[in-house]
Amino acid sequence: MRSGVRVHVGDRLDLGAEIVMNEREAHYLRDVRRLRAGDKVAVFNGTDGEWDATIVNSTRRGATLRVGVQLRSQATEPDLWLVFAPIKRARIDQLVEKATELGVSVLQPVHTRHTVVERLNLGRLRTIATEASEQCERLTVPRVRPPIAVSQLLNDWPQERRLLLCVETGPARPIGELLLEGRTESSTWAVMVGPEGGFALPELDLFLKLPFVTPVGLGPRILRAETAALAALACWQVILGDGSLRPSPSHA
Amino acid sequence: MRSGVRVHVGDRLDLGAEIVMNEREAHYLRDVRRLRAGDKVAVFNGTDGEWDATIVNSTRRGATLRVGVQLRSQATEPDLWLVFAPIKRARIDQLVEKATELGVSVLQPVHTRHTVVERLNLGRLRTIATEASEQCERLTVPRVRPPIAVSQLLNDWPQERRLLLCVETGPARPIGELLLEGRTESSTWAVMVGPEGGFALPELDLFLKLPFVTPVGLGPRILRAETAALAALACWQVILGDGSLRPSPSHA
């Protein structure tokens, strides 16, 4: 029977293909989701859409799945990056989980001058992004990139991608106004939020000189970094992204 | 010196007024924020704006503050309600914190048929709302109302307040489209999100028959309850609320 469980896999998906899961993945199906041989799950790999799969065997050491029919074909998803300074553990976990639900394609941590958290557990963040993708019915998992310095971020920046810099001080365009204007553009987009202490002034100056950067405001309240990011991403999706689409009816 | 600390108080605020803090409030200033006699804080009470205040004495048992000059006068804030089914502890805490940052005026918990969490610690939620208000520079604290049943919610509902019901299945208007249309209306508004398991079908039918209810969609991904609430609130503020205002320059 269909279990409602979705699993992201690395394998190619095709009718009859066999998927071999490692000990950890098998543990998740067996001990967390209580699934056994004969149970069905949905699998996706980010490129081949979503497929029905049946657990053909499941032990403590691993599990094997057999791929059945395709449930959904791969569709184009919004191309929206989130650039963020690392914040405290509980809050960065929320940020990655909810940014994934809100459909970001790339999560790019960046070390700013005021970044307090120096070490980042990329493995943990990737697991959170994968689990949130499984849960929210995405057909992709956002890429969580290794952290880089501001200088490298700006050197490597694709010039045609607009960067909406969420700032609490200084001049800024209201984000709603800017996104509504963006409906007539063919740009690609990114949202950036600074560290808890805000940007250092020389750093902010550097950003504001760049043609692809626009400082944006989210209203009169001082938002925590993760709240600002989620608010900006939600508004982008609703105004410029896929906010008018509905969940696939298969999910119930 | 100014400490950057903001404190919500119950007292009237006026030049020279004395504010007596209890043991718990004094502990926060003394042991958490490390403030001593002579240090300054900003105080607000939800009606008289924000005022400068000086700690005149501080012991383990209590503290006294003397109110100085007014820093900001009280302003009208958006009138936006959030109705939500109780969810698990960590997630409801995030919901209350971030909904406060996003400027809700009322938080109304409601018991739906699929509500799993029966007991709600209102005191804890009110503390979270107060602390988030202090942090985000609001001049009010949102009211966290006691939980009620769906039937009571609907019986007592003010008919002129539109209720945007976030739904994942069935027909729904894209929230962006609806909010943009709302710019020409003089309605008041509320956002409602269901429990993790979604609404029960008879319950959903009941809601959809009511003239003030509009089912809205937030895109193709299945959002967790708290993510859906935050996305809807953020979009409301940016399109219909105070999203084009900037933080008070005094905050830095």
XYZ file of C-alpha atoms in Angstrom:
504
model
C 0.000 0.000 0.000
C 0.975 3.667 -0.512
C 2.564 4.938 2.672
C 2.668 8.646 1.893
C 6.433 8.453 2.451
C 8.647 10.226 -0.086
C 12.346 9.479 -0.386
C 15.055 11.367 -2.241
C 17.494 9.000 -3.941
C 20.684 9.386 -5.946
C 19.841 6.721 -8.530
C 18.354 7.041 -12.003
C 14.629 6.319 -12.001
C 13.011 4.104 -14.611
C 10.375 1.374 -14.657
C 11.865 -1.752 -13.085
C 15.055 -0.064 -11.832
C 16.441 -1.334 -8.540
C 17.434 1.085 -5.803
C 19.846 -0.090 -3.127
C 19.677 1.838 0.125
C 22.411 2.028 2.686
C 22.097 1.221 6.379
C 21.023 4.723 7.346
C 18.362 5.046 4.656
C 17.085 1.551 5.449
C 16.880 2.476 9.145
C 14.736 5.486 8.272
C 12.247 3.392 6.285
C 12.208 0.517 8.768
C 12.466 2.076 12.217
C 11.266 5.635 11.726
C 8.511 5.138 9.140
C 7.777 1.479 10.091
C 7.742 0.259 6.509
C 8.308 -3.366 5.482
C 8.801 -5.404 2.309
C 5.749 -4.912 0.095
C 5.110 -1.334 1.226
C 5.230 1.443 -1.326
C 6.999 4.758 -1.207
C 7.424 7.596 -3.684
C 10.969 8.301 -4.867
C 12.500 11.299 -6.640
C 16.043 12.235 -7.635
C 15.776 15.844 -8.785
C 15.791 15.062 -12.513
C 13.456 12.176 -13.413
C 10.237 13.218 -11.667
C 8.522 11.160 -8.964
C 8.040 7.403 -9.148
C 6.223 4.726 -7.263
C 8.598 2.183 -5.679
C 8.041 -1.015 -3.719
C 10.281 -2.199 -0.912
C 11.425 -5.646 -2.034
C 13.553 -6.352 0.993
C 14.504 -4.534 4.134
C 16.995 -5.579 6.802
C 19.075 -3.749 9.379
C 21.927 -3.521 6.916
C 20.105 -2.130 3.928
C 17.044 -2.204 1.745
C 16.191 -2.685 -1.900
C 13.397 -0.924 -3.756
C 11.966 -1.713 -7.179
C 10.798 1.284 -9.197
C 7.257 1.078 -10.621
C 5.309 3.671 -12.585
C 6.007 7.384 -12.824
C 3.717 9.472 -10.600
C 4.768 12.971 -11.682
C 7.076 14.160 -14.417
C 9.866 16.589 -13.633
C 8.793 20.205 -13.969
C 10.747 23.440 -14.036
C 11.007 24.917 -10.568
C 11.664 28.563 -9.664
C 15.311 29.637 -9.797
C 15.696 31.593 -6.547
C 18.856 31.757 -4.464
C 19.140 32.576 -0.792
C 22.427 34.060 0.425
C 22.730 34.196 4.217
C 25.240 34.681 6.994
C 25.429 31.681 9.328
C 23.333 32.145 12.482
C 22.883 30.024 15.605
C 22.126 26.351 15.210
C 18.409 26.209 15.988
C 17.757 29.236 13.815
C 19.836 28.121 10.849
C 18.030 24.785 10.940
C 14.673 26.602 10.773
C 16.005 28.780 7.978
C 17.122 25.839 5.837
C 13.939 23.858 6.480
C 11.563 26.700 5.694
C 13.564 28.124 2.775
C 13.354 24.628 1.259
C 9.574 24.583 1.759
C 9.430 28.029 0.180
C 11.160 26.689 -2.903
C 14.698 28.092 -3.003
C 16.996 26.436 -5.520
C 20.337 27.362 -3.891
C 21.305 28.066 -0.267
C 24.607 29.981 -0.160
C 26.131 30.674 3.285
C 28.482 33.639 3.322
C 30.891 34.892 5.979
C 30.364 38.603 6.595
C 32.416 40.726 9.015
C 29.804 40.400 11.734
C 29.261 36.688 11.263
C 29.456 35.132 14.703
C 29.058 31.474 13.854
C 32.230 30.361 12.121
C 31.679 26.651 11.777
C 28.859 25.299 9.753
C 27.802 21.657 9.668
C 27.053 21.361 5.965
C 26.121 17.708 6.284
C 23.414 18.518 8.823
C 22.049 21.363 6.702
C 21.933 19.097 3.636
C 20.031 16.455 5.586
C 17.523 19.088 6.726
C 17.105 20.335 3.146
C 16.592 16.768 1.900
C 14.031 15.918 4.583
C 12.142 19.172 4.042
C 12.079 18.470 0.282
C 10.676 14.986 0.920
C 8.045 16.425 3.246
C 6.916 19.365 1.104
C 6.609 17.379 -2.141
C 9.328 19.163 -4.083
C 10.851 17.241 -6.968
C 14.300 18.665 -6.219
C 16.490 19.269 -3.181
C 18.019 22.759 -2.996
C 21.797 22.845 -3.251
C 23.425 23.826 0.046
C 26.776 25.292 -1.023
C 29.881 25.528 1.156
C 30.297 28.920 2.863
C 32.387 31.553 1.095
C 33.650 35.048 1.899
C 31.776 38.147 0.710
C 34.647 38.983 -1.678
C 34.374 35.606 -3.374
C 30.583 35.807 -3.496
C 30.816 39.109 -5.347
C 33.670 38.041 -7.641
C 31.784 34.983 -8.789
C 28.361 36.610 -8.955
C 26.452 36.092 -12.241
C 25.801 39.722 -13.251
C 22.351 39.077 -14.682
C 21.046 37.788 -11.328
C 19.460 40.523 -9.209
C 20.377 40.454 -5.526
C 17.733 41.782 -3.132
C 19.628 42.824 -0.033
C 17.354 42.945 3.050
C 18.500 45.937 5.120
C 17.089 47.532 8.260
C 18.919 50.853 8.087
C 19.482 53.315 5.292
C 17.507 53.803 2.116
C 15.682 50.791 0.687
C 12.920 50.033 -1.795
C 9.796 48.417 -0.334
C 10.140 44.789 -1.426
C 6.528 44.527 -2.621
C 6.913 47.482 -4.987
C 10.134 46.067 -6.420
C 8.761 42.563 -6.928
C 5.638 43.894 -8.656
C 7.831 45.871 -11.061
C 9.878 42.699 -11.593
C 6.883 41.057 -13.278
C 7.837 42.793 -16.503
C 11.513 41.740 -16.319
C 13.202 38.531 -17.346
C 15.792 38.634 -14.524
C 16.856 35.798 -12.302
C 16.851 36.569 -8.579
C 18.483 36.079 -5.209
C 17.614 37.220 -1.686
C 20.336 38.034 0.839
C 20.053 38.521 4.601
C 22.878 39.662 6.847
C 24.066 38.341 10.199
C 22.243 39.077 13.496
C 24.392 42.179 14.037
C 23.656 43.566 10.568
C 26.219 44.280 7.885
C 29.417 46.212 8.663
C 29.200 49.649 7.071
C 32.111 49.253 4.606
C 30.607 45.935 3.573
C 27.196 47.486 3.029
C 28.808 50.248 0.932
C 30.529 47.620 -1.171
C 27.236 45.849 -1.880
C 25.350 49.019 -2.645
C 27.818 50.058 -5.358
C 27.122 46.945 -7.379
C 24.643 47.237 -10.258
C 22.906 43.941 -9.492
C 22.241 44.793 -5.817
C 19.037 46.503 -4.639
C 18.531 47.230 -0.940
C 15.003 46.275 0.084
C 12.872 46.857 3.167
C 10.338 44.505 4.731
C 8.495 46.976 6.951
C 9.056 48.842 10.215
C 9.871 45.919 12.492
C 13.385 44.592 13.089
C 13.200 41.008 11.855
C 15.501 38.217 12.920
C 17.684 37.070 10.034
C 15.708 33.892 9.418
C 12.359 35.705 9.600
C 13.543 38.316 7.087
C 14.731 35.588 4.727
C 11.459 33.668 4.930
C 9.346 36.794 4.488
C 11.331 37.845 1.406
C 11.246 34.354 -0.120
C 7.494 33.994 0.504
C 6.791 37.358 -1.148
C 8.998 36.520 -4.105
C 7.203 33.216 -4.718
C 3.768 34.800 -4.404
C 4.521 37.758 -6.684
C 7.141 36.412 -9.112
C 7.354 32.672 -8.520
C 4.971 29.736 -8.531
C 2.550 31.043 -5.880
C -0.462 30.541 -8.121
C 0.206 26.819 -8.657
C -1.511 24.216 -6.453
C -0.057 21.097 -4.800
C -0.235 17.931 -6.874
C -3.573 16.193 -6.157
C -1.715 12.917 -5.580
C -0.337 14.085 -2.265
C -3.411 13.129 -0.207
C 24.124 54.871 28.888
C 21.584 53.492 26.366
C 21.720 49.724 26.480
C 19.602 48.926 23.425
C 17.356 46.916 25.746
C 13.594 47.358 25.337
C 11.144 46.322 28.034
C 7.378 45.969 27.846
C 5.717 47.225 31.048
C 2.164 47.354 32.373
C 2.450 50.866 33.855
C 1.379 54.220 32.423
C 4.314 56.096 30.899
C 4.931 59.759 31.578
C 7.939 61.981 32.321
C 9.118 61.241 35.865
C 6.855 58.201 36.396
C 8.293 55.402 38.517
C 8.092 51.802 37.327
C 8.406 49.034 39.893
C 9.549 45.704 38.496
C 8.987 42.360 40.112
C 11.665 39.787 40.903
C 11.447 38.091 37.522
C 11.654 41.314 35.502
C 14.505 42.551 37.703
C 16.347 39.264 37.163
C 16.073 39.737 33.403
C 17.597 43.223 33.527
C 20.254 42.297 36.073
C 21.358 38.779 35.270
C 20.391 38.320 31.620
C 21.080 41.810 30.237
C 23.713 42.739 32.885
C 22.236 46.171 33.550
C 22.827 48.120 36.767
C 21.557 51.313 38.440
C 22.229 54.246 36.102
C 21.802 52.211 32.909
C 19.077 53.193 30.486
C 16.455 51.084 28.788
C 13.544 51.858 26.488
C 10.075 51.037 27.812
C 6.708 50.694 26.075
C 3.248 49.626 27.236
C 1.218 49.299 24.039
C -0.548 52.657 24.360
C 1.826 55.490 25.310
C 4.631 55.046 22.783
C 8.240 54.349 23.728
C 10.108 56.138 26.512
C 13.603 56.398 27.848
C 13.917 55.065 31.406
C 16.787 54.890 33.883
C 17.303 52.089 36.360
C 17.353 53.851 39.740
C 17.854 50.742 41.797
C 18.188 47.055 41.129
C 18.409 44.201 43.623
C 17.602 40.501 43.539
C 14.092 41.210 44.765
C 13.094 43.908 42.327
C 14.042 47.031 40.437
C 12.796 50.570 40.044
C 12.968 52.602 36.842
C 12.381 56.327 36.409
C 10.773 57.346 33.090
C 12.524 60.111 31.142
C 11.669 61.536 27.725
C 9.471 60.020 25.071
C 11.438 58.382 22.246
C 8.573 57.477 19.884
C 4.879 58.280 19.992
C 2.316 55.524 19.666
C 1.311 54.859 16.060
C -1.489 52.840 14.516
C -0.341 49.318 13.739
C -1.843 46.903 11.212
C -4.949 45.036 12.386
C -4.217 41.458 11.293
C -5.327 38.339 13.124
C -3.786 34.887 12.938
C -6.031 31.916 13.708
C -4.157 28.631 14.088
C -4.572 25.093 15.367
C -2.080 24.254 18.112
C 0.970 22.390 16.830
C 3.968 20.842 18.569
C 5.845 22.886 21.116
C 8.970 23.918 19.203
C 6.910 24.808 16.145
C 4.231 26.765 17.987
C 6.988 28.753 19.699
C 8.480 29.631 16.293
C 5.019 30.503 15.021
C 4.280 32.911 17.879
C 7.732 34.515 17.741
C 7.727 35.078 14.006
C 4.059 36.064 13.725
C 4.849 38.744 16.330
C 7.805 39.962 14.260
C 5.535 40.000 11.221
C 3.139 42.296 13.025
C -0.001 40.313 13.888
C -2.337 42.032 16.341
C -4.150 38.926 17.630
C -3.086 35.277 17.913
C -6.149 33.033 18.235
C -5.578 29.295 18.823
C -8.492 27.105 17.734
C -9.215 23.421 18.318
C -10.074 21.719 15.036
C -11.051 18.046 14.678
C -7.549 17.044 13.704
C -5.831 19.104 16.378
C -3.358 16.795 18.075
C -1.980 19.067 20.770
C -4.741 19.573 23.327
C -2.976 21.530 26.034
C -1.527 24.910 25.339
C 0.723 26.826 27.723
C -0.723 30.298 27.179
C 1.684 31.843 29.687
C 4.686 30.594 27.713
C 3.221 31.811 24.424
C 2.533 35.247 25.942
C 6.112 35.478 27.188
C 7.389 34.600 23.713
C 5.118 37.243 22.150
C 6.307 39.860 24.656
C 9.995 39.076 24.135
C 9.618 39.084 20.360
C 7.831 42.460 20.555
C 10.677 43.870 22.659
C 13.220 42.533 20.199
C 11.538 43.633 16.964
C 10.782 47.208 18.102
C 6.990 46.940 18.041
C 5.120 49.384 20.236
C 2.498 46.747 21.096
C 2.427 43.096 22.118
C -0.033 40.959 20.158
C -2.879 39.506 22.219
C -2.578 35.733 22.608
C -6.171 34.620 23.211
C -7.218 31.410 24.981
C -7.994 28.537 22.591
C -11.607 28.080 21.474
C -13.533 25.538 19.398
C -14.206 26.109 15.702
C -17.943 26.528 16.445
C -17.273 29.335 18.899
C -14.765 30.979 16.566
C -17.380 31.107 13.833
C -20.250 32.189 16.124
C -18.270 35.114 17.471
C -16.664 36.080 14.157
C -16.936 39.779 13.213
C -18.612 39.488 9.786
C -16.718 42.389 8.240
C -13.346 40.687 8.853
C -12.196 38.576 5.901
C -10.711 35.196 6.796
C -8.069 33.860 4.408
C -8.083 30.113 4.907
C -4.791 28.520 3.775
C -5.693 25.183 2.153
C -3.604 22.595 0.316
C -6.409 20.682 -1.363
C -9.474 21.795 -3.289
C -10.068 25.057 -5.098
C -8.304 28.155 -3.798
C -7.461 31.659 -4.962
C -3.732 32.434 -5.283
C -3.049 34.554 -2.219
C -1.086 37.200 -4.155
C -3.962 37.828 -6.574
C -6.445 38.164 -3.698
C -4.260 40.521 -1.668
C -3.625 42.755 -4.677
C -7.382 43.027 -5.246
C -7.756 43.797 -1.539
C -5.908 47.088 -2.042
C -9.177 48.652 -3.193
C -11.184 47.323 -0.223
C -11.588 48.671 3.283
C -11.848 45.220 4.918
C -10.089 44.032 8.027
C -8.323 40.707 7.696
C -7.340 37.428 9.320
C -5.214 34.491 8.197
C -6.031 30.940 9.289
C -3.911 27.790 9.056
C -5.118 24.314 9.947
C -3.483 21.554 11.971
C -0.650 19.354 10.621
C -3.177 16.777 9.393
C -5.213 19.422 7.521
C -8.857 20.248 8.156
C -11.496 17.512 8.454
C -13.718 17.568 5.350
C -16.983 18.509 7.140
C -15.084 21.272 8.911
C -13.677 22.578 5.651
C -17.184 22.536 4.113
C -18.463 24.537 7.068
C -15.793 27.201 6.582
C -16.250 27.420 2.843
C -19.971 28.183 3.166
C -19.296 31.346 5.141
C -19.308 34.649 3.247
C -16.240 36.024 5.039
C -14.051 32.975 4.284
C -11.868 32.726 1.161
C -9.708 29.632 0.595
C -6.247 30.679 -0.550
C -3.252 28.837 -1.957
C 0.432 29.545 -1.350
C 1.927 27.573 -4.214
C 2.611 23.958 -5.145
C 4.585 22.860 -2.086
C 3.005 21.369 1.039
C 3.979 23.834 3.757
C 4.167 23.051 7.437
C 1.465 24.916 9.370
C 3.858 27.502 10.789
C 5.540 28.078 7.422
C 2.167 28.622 5.741
C 1.149 31.099 8.439
C 4.392 33.073 8.172
C 4.290 33.133 4.376
C 0.693 34.409 4.377
C 1.387 37.033 7.048
C 4.523 38.270 5.272
C 2.661 38.621 1.969
C -0.234 40.431 3.663
C 2.106 42.964 5.282
C 4.022 43.582 2.066
C 0.936 43.978 -0.126
C -1.729 45.377 2.252
C 0.066 46.234 5.486
C 2.997 48.383 6.526
C 5.629 46.744 4.316
C 6.682 50.061 2.827
C 7.514 51.645 6.210
C 11.090 51.560 7.548
C 12.351 50.800 11.068
C 12.665 53.782 13.387
C 16.169 55.309 12.986
C 16.575 55.263 16.779
C 16.969 51.524 16.877
C 20.661 51.482 16.058
